[in-house]
Every structure is written in structure tokens, then in C-alpha cells.
PDB file of C-alpha atoms in Angstrom:
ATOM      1  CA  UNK D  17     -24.186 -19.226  -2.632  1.00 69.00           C
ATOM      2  CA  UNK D  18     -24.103 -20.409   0.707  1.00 89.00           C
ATOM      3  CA  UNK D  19     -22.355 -18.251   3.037  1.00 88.00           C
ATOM      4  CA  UNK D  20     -19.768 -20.585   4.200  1.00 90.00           C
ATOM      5  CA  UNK D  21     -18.583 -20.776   0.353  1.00 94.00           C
ATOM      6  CA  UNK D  22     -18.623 -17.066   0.181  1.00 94.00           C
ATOM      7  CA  UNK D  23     -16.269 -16.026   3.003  1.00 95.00           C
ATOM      8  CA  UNK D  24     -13.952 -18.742   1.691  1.00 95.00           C
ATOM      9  CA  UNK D  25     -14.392 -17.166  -1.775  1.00 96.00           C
ATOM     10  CA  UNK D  26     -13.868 -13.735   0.233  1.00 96.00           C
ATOM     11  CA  UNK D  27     -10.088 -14.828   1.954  1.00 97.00           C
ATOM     12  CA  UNK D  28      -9.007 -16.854  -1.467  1.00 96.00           C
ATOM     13  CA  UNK D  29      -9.584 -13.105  -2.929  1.00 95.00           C
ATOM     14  CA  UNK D  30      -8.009 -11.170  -0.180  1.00 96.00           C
ATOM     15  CA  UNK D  31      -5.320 -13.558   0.109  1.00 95.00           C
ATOM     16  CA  UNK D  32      -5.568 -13.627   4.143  1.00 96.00           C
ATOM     17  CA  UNK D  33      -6.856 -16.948   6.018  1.00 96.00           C
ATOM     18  CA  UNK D  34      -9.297 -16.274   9.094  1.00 97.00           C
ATOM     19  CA  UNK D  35      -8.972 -18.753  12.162  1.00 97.00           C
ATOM     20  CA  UNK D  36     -12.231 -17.455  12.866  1.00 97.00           C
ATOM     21  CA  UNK D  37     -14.659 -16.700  10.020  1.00 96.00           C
ATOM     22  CA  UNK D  38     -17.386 -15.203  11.886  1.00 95.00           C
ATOM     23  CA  UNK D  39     -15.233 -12.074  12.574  1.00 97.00           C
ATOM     24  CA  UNK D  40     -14.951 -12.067   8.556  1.00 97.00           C
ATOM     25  CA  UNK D  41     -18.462 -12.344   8.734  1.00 95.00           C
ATOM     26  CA  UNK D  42     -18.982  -9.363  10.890  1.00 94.00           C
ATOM     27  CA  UNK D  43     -16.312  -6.989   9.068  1.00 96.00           C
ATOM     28  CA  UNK D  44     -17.865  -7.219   6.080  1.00 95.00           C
ATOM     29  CA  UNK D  45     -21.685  -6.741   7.048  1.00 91.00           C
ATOM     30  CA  UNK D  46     -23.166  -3.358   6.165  1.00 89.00           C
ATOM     31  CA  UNK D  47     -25.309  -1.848   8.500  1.00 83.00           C
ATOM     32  CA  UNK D  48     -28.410  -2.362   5.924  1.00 82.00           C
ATOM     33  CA  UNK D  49     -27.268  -6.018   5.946  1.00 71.00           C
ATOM     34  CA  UNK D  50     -27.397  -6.660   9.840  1.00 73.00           C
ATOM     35  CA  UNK D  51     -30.121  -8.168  11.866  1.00 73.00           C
ATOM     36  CA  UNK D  52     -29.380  -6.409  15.001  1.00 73.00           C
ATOM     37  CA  UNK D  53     -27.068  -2.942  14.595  1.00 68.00           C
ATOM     38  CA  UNK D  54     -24.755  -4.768  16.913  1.00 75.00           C
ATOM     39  CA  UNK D  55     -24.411  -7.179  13.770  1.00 80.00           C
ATOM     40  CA  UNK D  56     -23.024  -4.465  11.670  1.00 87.00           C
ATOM     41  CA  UNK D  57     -19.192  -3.996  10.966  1.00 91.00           C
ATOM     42  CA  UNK D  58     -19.649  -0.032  12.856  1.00 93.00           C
ATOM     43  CA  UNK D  59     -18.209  -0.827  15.816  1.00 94.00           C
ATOM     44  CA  UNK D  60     -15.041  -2.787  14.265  1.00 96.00           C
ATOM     45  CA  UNK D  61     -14.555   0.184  11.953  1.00 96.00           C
ATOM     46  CA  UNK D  62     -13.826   1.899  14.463  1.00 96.00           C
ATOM     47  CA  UNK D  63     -10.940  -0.365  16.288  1.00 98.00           C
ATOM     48  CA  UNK D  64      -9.514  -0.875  12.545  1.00 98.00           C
ATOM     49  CA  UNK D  65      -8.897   2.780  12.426  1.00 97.00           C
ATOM     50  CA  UNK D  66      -6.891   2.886  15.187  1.00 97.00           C
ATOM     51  CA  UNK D  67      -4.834  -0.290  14.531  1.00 98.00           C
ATOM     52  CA  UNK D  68      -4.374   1.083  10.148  1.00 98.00           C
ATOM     53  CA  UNK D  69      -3.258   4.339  11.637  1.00 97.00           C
ATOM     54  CA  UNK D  70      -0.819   2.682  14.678  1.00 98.00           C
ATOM     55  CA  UNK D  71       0.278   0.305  11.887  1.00 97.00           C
ATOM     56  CA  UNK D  72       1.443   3.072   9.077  1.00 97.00           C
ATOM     57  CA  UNK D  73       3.328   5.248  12.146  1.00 96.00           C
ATOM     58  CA  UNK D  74       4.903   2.145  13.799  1.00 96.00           C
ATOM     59  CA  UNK D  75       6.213   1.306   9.669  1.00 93.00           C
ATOM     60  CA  UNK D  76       7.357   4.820   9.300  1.00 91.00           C
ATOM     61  CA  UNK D  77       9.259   5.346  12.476  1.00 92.00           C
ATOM     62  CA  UNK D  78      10.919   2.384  12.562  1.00 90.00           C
ATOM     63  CA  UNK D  79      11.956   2.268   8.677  1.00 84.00           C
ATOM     64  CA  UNK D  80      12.450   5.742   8.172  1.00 79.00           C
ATOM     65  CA  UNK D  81      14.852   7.393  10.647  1.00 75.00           C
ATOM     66  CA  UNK D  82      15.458  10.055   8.868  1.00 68.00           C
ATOM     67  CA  UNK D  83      11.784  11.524   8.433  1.00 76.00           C
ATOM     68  CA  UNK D  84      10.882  14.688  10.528  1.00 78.00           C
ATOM     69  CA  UNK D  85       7.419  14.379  12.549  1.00 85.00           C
ATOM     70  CA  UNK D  86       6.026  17.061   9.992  1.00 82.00           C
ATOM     71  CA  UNK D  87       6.582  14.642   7.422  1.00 80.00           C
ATOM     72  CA  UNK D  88       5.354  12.028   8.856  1.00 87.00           C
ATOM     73  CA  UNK D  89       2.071  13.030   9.894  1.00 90.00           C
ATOM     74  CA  UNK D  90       1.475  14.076   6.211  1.00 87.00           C
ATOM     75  CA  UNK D  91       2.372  10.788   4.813  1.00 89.00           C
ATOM     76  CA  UNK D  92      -0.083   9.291   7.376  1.00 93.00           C
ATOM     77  CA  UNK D  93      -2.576  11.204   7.458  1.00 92.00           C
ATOM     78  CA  UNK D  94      -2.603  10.639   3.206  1.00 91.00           C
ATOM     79  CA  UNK D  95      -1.724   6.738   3.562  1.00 93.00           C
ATOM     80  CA  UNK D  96      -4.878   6.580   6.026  1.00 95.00           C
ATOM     81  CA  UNK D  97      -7.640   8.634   4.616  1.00 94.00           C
ATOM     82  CA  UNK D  98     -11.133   7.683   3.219  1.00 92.00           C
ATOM     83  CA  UNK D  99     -10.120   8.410  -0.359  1.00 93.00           C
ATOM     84  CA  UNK D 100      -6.858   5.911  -0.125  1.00 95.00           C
ATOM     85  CA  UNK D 101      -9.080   2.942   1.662  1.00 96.00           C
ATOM     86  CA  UNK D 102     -11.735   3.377  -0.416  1.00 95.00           C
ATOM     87  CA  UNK D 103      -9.328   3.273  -3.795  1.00 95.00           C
ATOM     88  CA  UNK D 104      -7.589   0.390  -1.942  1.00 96.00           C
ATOM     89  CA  UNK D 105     -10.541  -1.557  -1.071  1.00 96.00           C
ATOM     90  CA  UNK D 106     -11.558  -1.329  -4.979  1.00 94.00           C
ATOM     91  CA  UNK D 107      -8.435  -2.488  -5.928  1.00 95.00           C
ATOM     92  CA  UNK D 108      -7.950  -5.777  -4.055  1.00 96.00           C
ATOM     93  CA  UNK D 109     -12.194  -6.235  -4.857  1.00 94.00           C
ATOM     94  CA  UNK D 110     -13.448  -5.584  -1.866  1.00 95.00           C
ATOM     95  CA  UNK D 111     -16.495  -4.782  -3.347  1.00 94.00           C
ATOM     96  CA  UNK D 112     -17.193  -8.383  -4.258  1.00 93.00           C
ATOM     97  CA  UNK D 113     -17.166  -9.220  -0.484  1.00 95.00           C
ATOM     98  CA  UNK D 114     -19.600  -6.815   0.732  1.00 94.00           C
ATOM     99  CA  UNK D 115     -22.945  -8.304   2.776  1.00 89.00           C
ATOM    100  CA  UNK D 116     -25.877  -5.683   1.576  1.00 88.00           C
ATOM    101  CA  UNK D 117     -28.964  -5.471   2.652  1.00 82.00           C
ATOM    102  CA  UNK D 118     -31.738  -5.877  -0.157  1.00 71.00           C
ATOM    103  CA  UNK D 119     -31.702  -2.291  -1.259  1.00 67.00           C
ATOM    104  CA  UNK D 120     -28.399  -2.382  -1.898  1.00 67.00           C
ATOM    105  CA  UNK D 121     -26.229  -3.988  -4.716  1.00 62.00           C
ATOM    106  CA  UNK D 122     -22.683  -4.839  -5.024  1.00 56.00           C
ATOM    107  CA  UNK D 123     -22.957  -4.044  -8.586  1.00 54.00           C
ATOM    108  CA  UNK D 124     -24.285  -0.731  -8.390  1.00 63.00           C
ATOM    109  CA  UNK D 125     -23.603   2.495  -6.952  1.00 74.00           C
ATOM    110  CA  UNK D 126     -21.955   2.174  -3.352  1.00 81.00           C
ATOM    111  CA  UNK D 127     -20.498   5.384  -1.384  1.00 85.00           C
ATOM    112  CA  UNK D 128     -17.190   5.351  -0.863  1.00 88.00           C
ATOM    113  CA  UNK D 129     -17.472   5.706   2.547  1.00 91.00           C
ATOM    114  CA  UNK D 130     -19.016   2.212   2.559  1.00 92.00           C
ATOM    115  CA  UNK D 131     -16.323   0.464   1.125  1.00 94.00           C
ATOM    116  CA  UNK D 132     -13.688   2.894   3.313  1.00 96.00           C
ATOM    117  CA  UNK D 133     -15.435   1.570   6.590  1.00 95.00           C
ATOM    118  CA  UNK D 134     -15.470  -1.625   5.623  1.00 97.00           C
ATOM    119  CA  UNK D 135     -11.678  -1.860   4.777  1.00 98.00           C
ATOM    120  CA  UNK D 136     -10.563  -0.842   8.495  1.00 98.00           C
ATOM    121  CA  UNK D 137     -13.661  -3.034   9.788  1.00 98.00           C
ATOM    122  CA  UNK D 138     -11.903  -6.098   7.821  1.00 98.00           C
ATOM    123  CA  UNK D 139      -8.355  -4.746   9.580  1.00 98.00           C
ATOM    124  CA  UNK D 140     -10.431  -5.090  12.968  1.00 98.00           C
ATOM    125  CA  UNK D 141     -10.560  -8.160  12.087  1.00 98.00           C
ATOM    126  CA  UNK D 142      -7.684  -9.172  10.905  1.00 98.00           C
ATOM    127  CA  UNK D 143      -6.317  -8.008  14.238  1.00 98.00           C
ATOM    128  CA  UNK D 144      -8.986  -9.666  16.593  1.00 98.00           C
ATOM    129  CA  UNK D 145      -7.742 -12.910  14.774  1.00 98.00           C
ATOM    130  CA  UNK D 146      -4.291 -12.851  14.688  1.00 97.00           C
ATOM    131  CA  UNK D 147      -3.033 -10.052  16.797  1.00 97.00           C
ATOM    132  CA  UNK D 148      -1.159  -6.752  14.815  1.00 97.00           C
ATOM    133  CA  UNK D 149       1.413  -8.823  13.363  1.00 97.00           C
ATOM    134  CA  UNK D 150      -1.396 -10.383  11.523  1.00 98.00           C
ATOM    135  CA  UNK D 151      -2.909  -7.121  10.638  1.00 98.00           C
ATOM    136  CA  UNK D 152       0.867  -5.380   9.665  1.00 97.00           C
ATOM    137  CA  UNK D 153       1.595  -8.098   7.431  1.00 97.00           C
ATOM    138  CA  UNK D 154      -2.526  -7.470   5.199  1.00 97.00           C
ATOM    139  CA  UNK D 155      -1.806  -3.576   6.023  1.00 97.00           C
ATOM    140  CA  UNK D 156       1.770  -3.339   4.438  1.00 96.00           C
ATOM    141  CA  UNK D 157       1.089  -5.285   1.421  1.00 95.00           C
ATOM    142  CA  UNK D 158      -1.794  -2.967   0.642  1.00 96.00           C
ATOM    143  CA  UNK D 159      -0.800   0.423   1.853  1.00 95.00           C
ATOM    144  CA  UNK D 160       3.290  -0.100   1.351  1.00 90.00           C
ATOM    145  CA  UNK D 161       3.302   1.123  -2.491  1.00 88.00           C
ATOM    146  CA  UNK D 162       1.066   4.516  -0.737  1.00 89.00           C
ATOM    147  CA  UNK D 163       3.772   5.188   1.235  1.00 88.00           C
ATOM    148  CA  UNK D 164       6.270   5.073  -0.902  1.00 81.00           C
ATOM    149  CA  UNK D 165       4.646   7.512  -3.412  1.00 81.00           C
ATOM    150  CA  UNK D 166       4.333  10.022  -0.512  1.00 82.00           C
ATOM    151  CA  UNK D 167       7.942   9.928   0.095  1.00 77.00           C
ATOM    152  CA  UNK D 168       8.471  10.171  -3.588  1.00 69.00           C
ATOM    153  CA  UNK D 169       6.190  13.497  -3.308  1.00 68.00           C
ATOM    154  CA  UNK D 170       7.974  14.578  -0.115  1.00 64.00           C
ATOM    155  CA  UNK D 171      10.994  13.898  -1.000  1.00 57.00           C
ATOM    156  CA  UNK D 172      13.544  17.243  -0.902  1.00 45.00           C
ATOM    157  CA  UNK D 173      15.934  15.665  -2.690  1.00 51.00           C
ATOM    158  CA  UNK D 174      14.779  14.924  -6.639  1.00 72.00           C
ATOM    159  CA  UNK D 175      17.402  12.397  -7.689  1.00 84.00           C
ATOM    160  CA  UNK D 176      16.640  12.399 -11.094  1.00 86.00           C
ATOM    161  CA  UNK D 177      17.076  16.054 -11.278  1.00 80.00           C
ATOM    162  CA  UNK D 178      20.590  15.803  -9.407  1.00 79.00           C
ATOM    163  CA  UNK D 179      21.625  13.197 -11.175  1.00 88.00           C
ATOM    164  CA  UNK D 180      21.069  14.772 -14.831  1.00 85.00           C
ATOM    165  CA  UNK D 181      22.151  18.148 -13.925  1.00 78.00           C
ATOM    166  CA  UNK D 182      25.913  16.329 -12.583  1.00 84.00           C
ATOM    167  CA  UNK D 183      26.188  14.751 -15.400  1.00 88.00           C
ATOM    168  CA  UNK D 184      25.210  17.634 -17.759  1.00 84.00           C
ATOM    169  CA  UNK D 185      27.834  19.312 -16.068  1.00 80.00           C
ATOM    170  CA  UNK D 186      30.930  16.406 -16.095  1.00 82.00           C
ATOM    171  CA  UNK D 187      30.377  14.505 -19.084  1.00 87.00           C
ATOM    172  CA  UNK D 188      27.709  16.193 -20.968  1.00 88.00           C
ATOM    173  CA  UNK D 189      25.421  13.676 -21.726  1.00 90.00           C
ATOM    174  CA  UNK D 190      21.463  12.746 -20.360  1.00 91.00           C
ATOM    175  CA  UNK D 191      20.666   9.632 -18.201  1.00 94.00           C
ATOM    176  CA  UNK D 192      18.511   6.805 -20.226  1.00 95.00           C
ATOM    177  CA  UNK D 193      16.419   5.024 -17.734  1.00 96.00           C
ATOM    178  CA  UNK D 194      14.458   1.609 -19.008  1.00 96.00           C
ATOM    179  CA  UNK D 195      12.086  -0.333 -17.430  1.00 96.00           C
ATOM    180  CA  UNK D 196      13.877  -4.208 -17.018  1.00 96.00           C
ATOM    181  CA  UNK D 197      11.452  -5.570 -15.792  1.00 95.00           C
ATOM    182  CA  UNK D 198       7.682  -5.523 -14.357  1.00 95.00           C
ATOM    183  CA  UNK D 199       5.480  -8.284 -11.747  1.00 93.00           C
ATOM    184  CA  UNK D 200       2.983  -8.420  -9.562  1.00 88.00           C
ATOM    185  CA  UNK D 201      -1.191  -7.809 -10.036  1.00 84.00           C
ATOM    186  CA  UNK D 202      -2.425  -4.215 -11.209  1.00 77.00           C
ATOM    187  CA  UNK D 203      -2.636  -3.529  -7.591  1.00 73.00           C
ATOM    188  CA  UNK D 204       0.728  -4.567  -6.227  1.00 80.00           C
ATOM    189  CA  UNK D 205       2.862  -4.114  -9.505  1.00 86.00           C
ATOM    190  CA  UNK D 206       6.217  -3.271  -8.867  1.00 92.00           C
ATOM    191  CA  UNK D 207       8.894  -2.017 -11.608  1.00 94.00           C
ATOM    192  CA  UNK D 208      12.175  -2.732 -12.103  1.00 96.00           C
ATOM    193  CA  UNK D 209      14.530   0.303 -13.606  1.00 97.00           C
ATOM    194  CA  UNK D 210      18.113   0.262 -14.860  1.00 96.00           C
ATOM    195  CA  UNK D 211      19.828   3.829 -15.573  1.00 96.00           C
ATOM    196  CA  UNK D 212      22.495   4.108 -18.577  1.00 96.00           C
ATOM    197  CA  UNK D 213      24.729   7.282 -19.249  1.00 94.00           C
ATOM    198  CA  UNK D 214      26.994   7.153 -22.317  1.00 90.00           C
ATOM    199  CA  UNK D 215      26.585   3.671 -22.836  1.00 88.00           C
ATOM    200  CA  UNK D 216      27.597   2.621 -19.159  1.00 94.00           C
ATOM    201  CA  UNK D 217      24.965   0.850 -17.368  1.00 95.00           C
ATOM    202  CA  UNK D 218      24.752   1.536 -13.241  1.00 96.00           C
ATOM    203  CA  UNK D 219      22.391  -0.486 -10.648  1.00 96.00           C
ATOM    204  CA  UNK D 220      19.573  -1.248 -11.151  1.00 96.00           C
ATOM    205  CA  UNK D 221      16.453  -0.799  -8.682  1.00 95.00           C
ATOM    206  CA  UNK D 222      12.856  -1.658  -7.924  1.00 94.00           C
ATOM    207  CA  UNK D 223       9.507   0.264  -6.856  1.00 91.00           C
ATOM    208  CA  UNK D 224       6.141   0.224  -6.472  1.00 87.00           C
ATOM    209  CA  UNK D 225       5.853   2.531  -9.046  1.00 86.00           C
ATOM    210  CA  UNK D 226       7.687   3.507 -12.049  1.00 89.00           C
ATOM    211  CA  UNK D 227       8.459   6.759 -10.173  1.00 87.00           C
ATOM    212  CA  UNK D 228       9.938   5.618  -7.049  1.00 88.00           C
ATOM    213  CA  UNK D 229      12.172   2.837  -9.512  1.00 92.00           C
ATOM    214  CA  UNK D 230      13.697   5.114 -11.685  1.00 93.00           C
ATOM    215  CA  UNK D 231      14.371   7.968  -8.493  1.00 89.00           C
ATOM    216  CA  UNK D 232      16.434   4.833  -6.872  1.00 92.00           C
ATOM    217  CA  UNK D 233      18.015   4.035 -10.136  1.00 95.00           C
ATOM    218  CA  UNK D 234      19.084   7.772 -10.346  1.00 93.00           C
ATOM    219  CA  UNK D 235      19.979   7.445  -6.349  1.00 90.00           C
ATOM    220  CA  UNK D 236      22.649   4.340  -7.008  1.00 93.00           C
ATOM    221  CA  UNK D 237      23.767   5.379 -10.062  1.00 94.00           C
ATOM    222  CA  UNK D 238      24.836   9.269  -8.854  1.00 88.00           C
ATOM    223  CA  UNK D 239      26.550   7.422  -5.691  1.00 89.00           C
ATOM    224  CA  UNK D 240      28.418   5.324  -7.709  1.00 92.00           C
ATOM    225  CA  UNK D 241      29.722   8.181 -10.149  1.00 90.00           C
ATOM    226  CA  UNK D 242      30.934   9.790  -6.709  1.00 85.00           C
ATOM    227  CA  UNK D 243      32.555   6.752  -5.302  1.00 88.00           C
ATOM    228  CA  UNK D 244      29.753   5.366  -2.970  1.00 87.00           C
ATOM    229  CA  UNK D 245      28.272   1.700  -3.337  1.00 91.00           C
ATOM    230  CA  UNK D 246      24.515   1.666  -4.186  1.00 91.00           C
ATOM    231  CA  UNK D 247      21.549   2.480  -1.727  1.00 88.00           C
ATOM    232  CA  UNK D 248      19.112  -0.036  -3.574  1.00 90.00           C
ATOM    233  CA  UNK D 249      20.282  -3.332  -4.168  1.00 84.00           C
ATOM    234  CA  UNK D 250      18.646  -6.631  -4.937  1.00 75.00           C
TER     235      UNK D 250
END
């Protein structure tokens, strides 16, 4: 395949569109697939670092006001790490995209680390070509449903739990959550829950995961037992 056909192959898969394919080129170049070492995706592994981690911190500042520093350094240090880009990178087949030298194979075993690297190298250049709005828009599609299961995890306030143990308590009964509906890929599938209790449906809500869809669920429908409208709406 020539490579002109591959890097197009390479954005239809990503689902981004490069101005500038040779920085595509460059991102996704191993080290034992480089001419020169200045060919290599090394040194833009190292800017995409920086602009993944400014990224997740700019998203959870702004869209979380609520969040104590603690928290939020544990969400990004999580959202950020070698394990989550190199799961990541698997999942939206990164893999497929990766320019090996001959010892090498994209079928075979690869280190983590490789495919890791290469993610924020392919964030590099994402930014170099479009600027950080360009990146933000690649790096919240990908990392947004990893943030959202950290504040699941770090989340004081279990609103299942509450929400069973009030209504225990008035009316005796146990919440029935259902899954309405699913969409999205494997990768980016996002769940839509609806909460019942006696009979009585509440509002529904969506997540990236099952999890985070049925705490929301839980969240609108105990606010609406006490009077409140709904956080999640849609």
C-alpha cells in the first residue's frame, strides 16, 4: 500500500482530517521505522504530553467547579497515564496505523509503551495542525468517558445508595433501573438509563458507562422526590 493511501486509511479510522499529512506521517513513525532519529515520533511525544495533560486540567476546571485540587490531580493523573493511552490507543486501532521498522509487526507483540507514545505523538500532531482546539476536540472524544468513570469512583456522594436507602425509608419499596437505550462504537458507547419506583417512572439520563447512567438516573430521580427539577436532562 502506498503510503499516501495509508495515512488516508489512518484519518478515515481515527476520524480526524490532517491539513498536513506529513505531521501524521511523523506521529506515527516508530523509532525502528525512522531513517534519521529525528524522523521518529520521540520528540512529538513529548509536546503531546504536555498538550493531553493541559487539555484534561483545562476540561476539568472549567466543567467541574466543584472538584477540590486533590481530586483533580487524581483524575488526571489516571485520565493521562501510560496504561489509559495505551488501552485508548487499542481501542480506536491505533495499532493498525503504526510505521515499524522490519523487526517489528503490527500484528504481533508491541509494548505498550509503544502504542502509549505514539498516542500523545499523534496529539502533537493534532495540535501542530490545528492548534488545541483541534487537539481538545480528538482528546475529549477519547478520554471524556475516562473522566467520567473517575468521578464516578471519586464521587462522595453514591446516588444510588441515597436514593434506595430514602426510599426504603418513605415508601418502602427498591428503585428498578433499565437500560432505554444504547449507541455509539465499543469504544465510545454511551447508555441511556431510566429509574422506576413503585411503578412511577422519573428522568431519564445518559453516560458513558452504564455506571455513570444509572448514578444520574438515581441523581434526577431523588431530586425530583424532594421537589427539585432534574440535574441530567436531554
Amino acid at each position: 500500500m502506498e503510503l499516501e493511501e495509508f495515512l488516508t486509511n489512518c484519518q478515515k479510522k481515527l476520524g480526524v482530517d490532517f491539513r498536513n499529512t506529513e505531521l501524521l506521517r511523523h506521529a506515527l513513525t516508530h523509532s525502528s521505522g525512522a531513517v534519521h532519529p529525528n524522523e521518529s515520533n520521540e520528540r512529538m511525544e513529548f509536546l503531546g504530553d504536555s498538550v493531553l495533560g493541559y487539555i484534561i486540567c483545562d476540561h476539568l476546571y472549567r466543567t467541574y467547579p466543584d472538584i477540590q485540587e486533590g481530586a483533580m490531580t487524581k483524575i488526571k493523573s489516571s485520565v493521562v497515564s501510560r496504561t489509559t493511552c495505551h488501552r485508548l490507543a487499542e481501542e480506536i486501532g491505533l495499532r493498525e496505523c503504526l510505521i515499524l521498522g522490519r523487526g517489528m509487526s503490527r500484528l504481533g507483540k508491541i509494548p505498550g509503551s509503544v502504542l502509549a507514545n505514539t498516542m500523545e505523538a499523534f496529539i502533537a500532531a493534532l495540535y501542530l495542525d490545528g492548534g488545541l482546539e483541534k487537539a481538545r476536540k480528538f482528546i475529549l472524544r477519547i478520554f471524556r468517558g475516562e473522566i467520567e468513570k473517575m468521578l464516578v469512583d471519586n464521587d462522595a456522594d453514591n446516588f444510588k445508595s441515597l436514593l434506595q436507602d430514602y426510599v426504603h425509608r418513605k415508601l418502602g419499596k427498591v428503585p428498578e433501573y433499565k437500560i432505554i437505550e444504547t449507541t455509539g462504537p465499543d469504544h465510545l458507547r454511551s447508555f441511556h438509563v431510566g429509574v422506576k419506583i413503585g411503578g412511577e417512572s422519573f428522568p431519564s439520563a445518559w453516560g458513558a458507562t452504564k455506571k455513570i447512567a444509572e448514578q444520574r438516573a438515581a441523581e434526577n430521580a431523588l431530586a425530583v422526590m424532594k421537589g427539585d427539577p432534574p440535574k441530567y436532562v436531554h
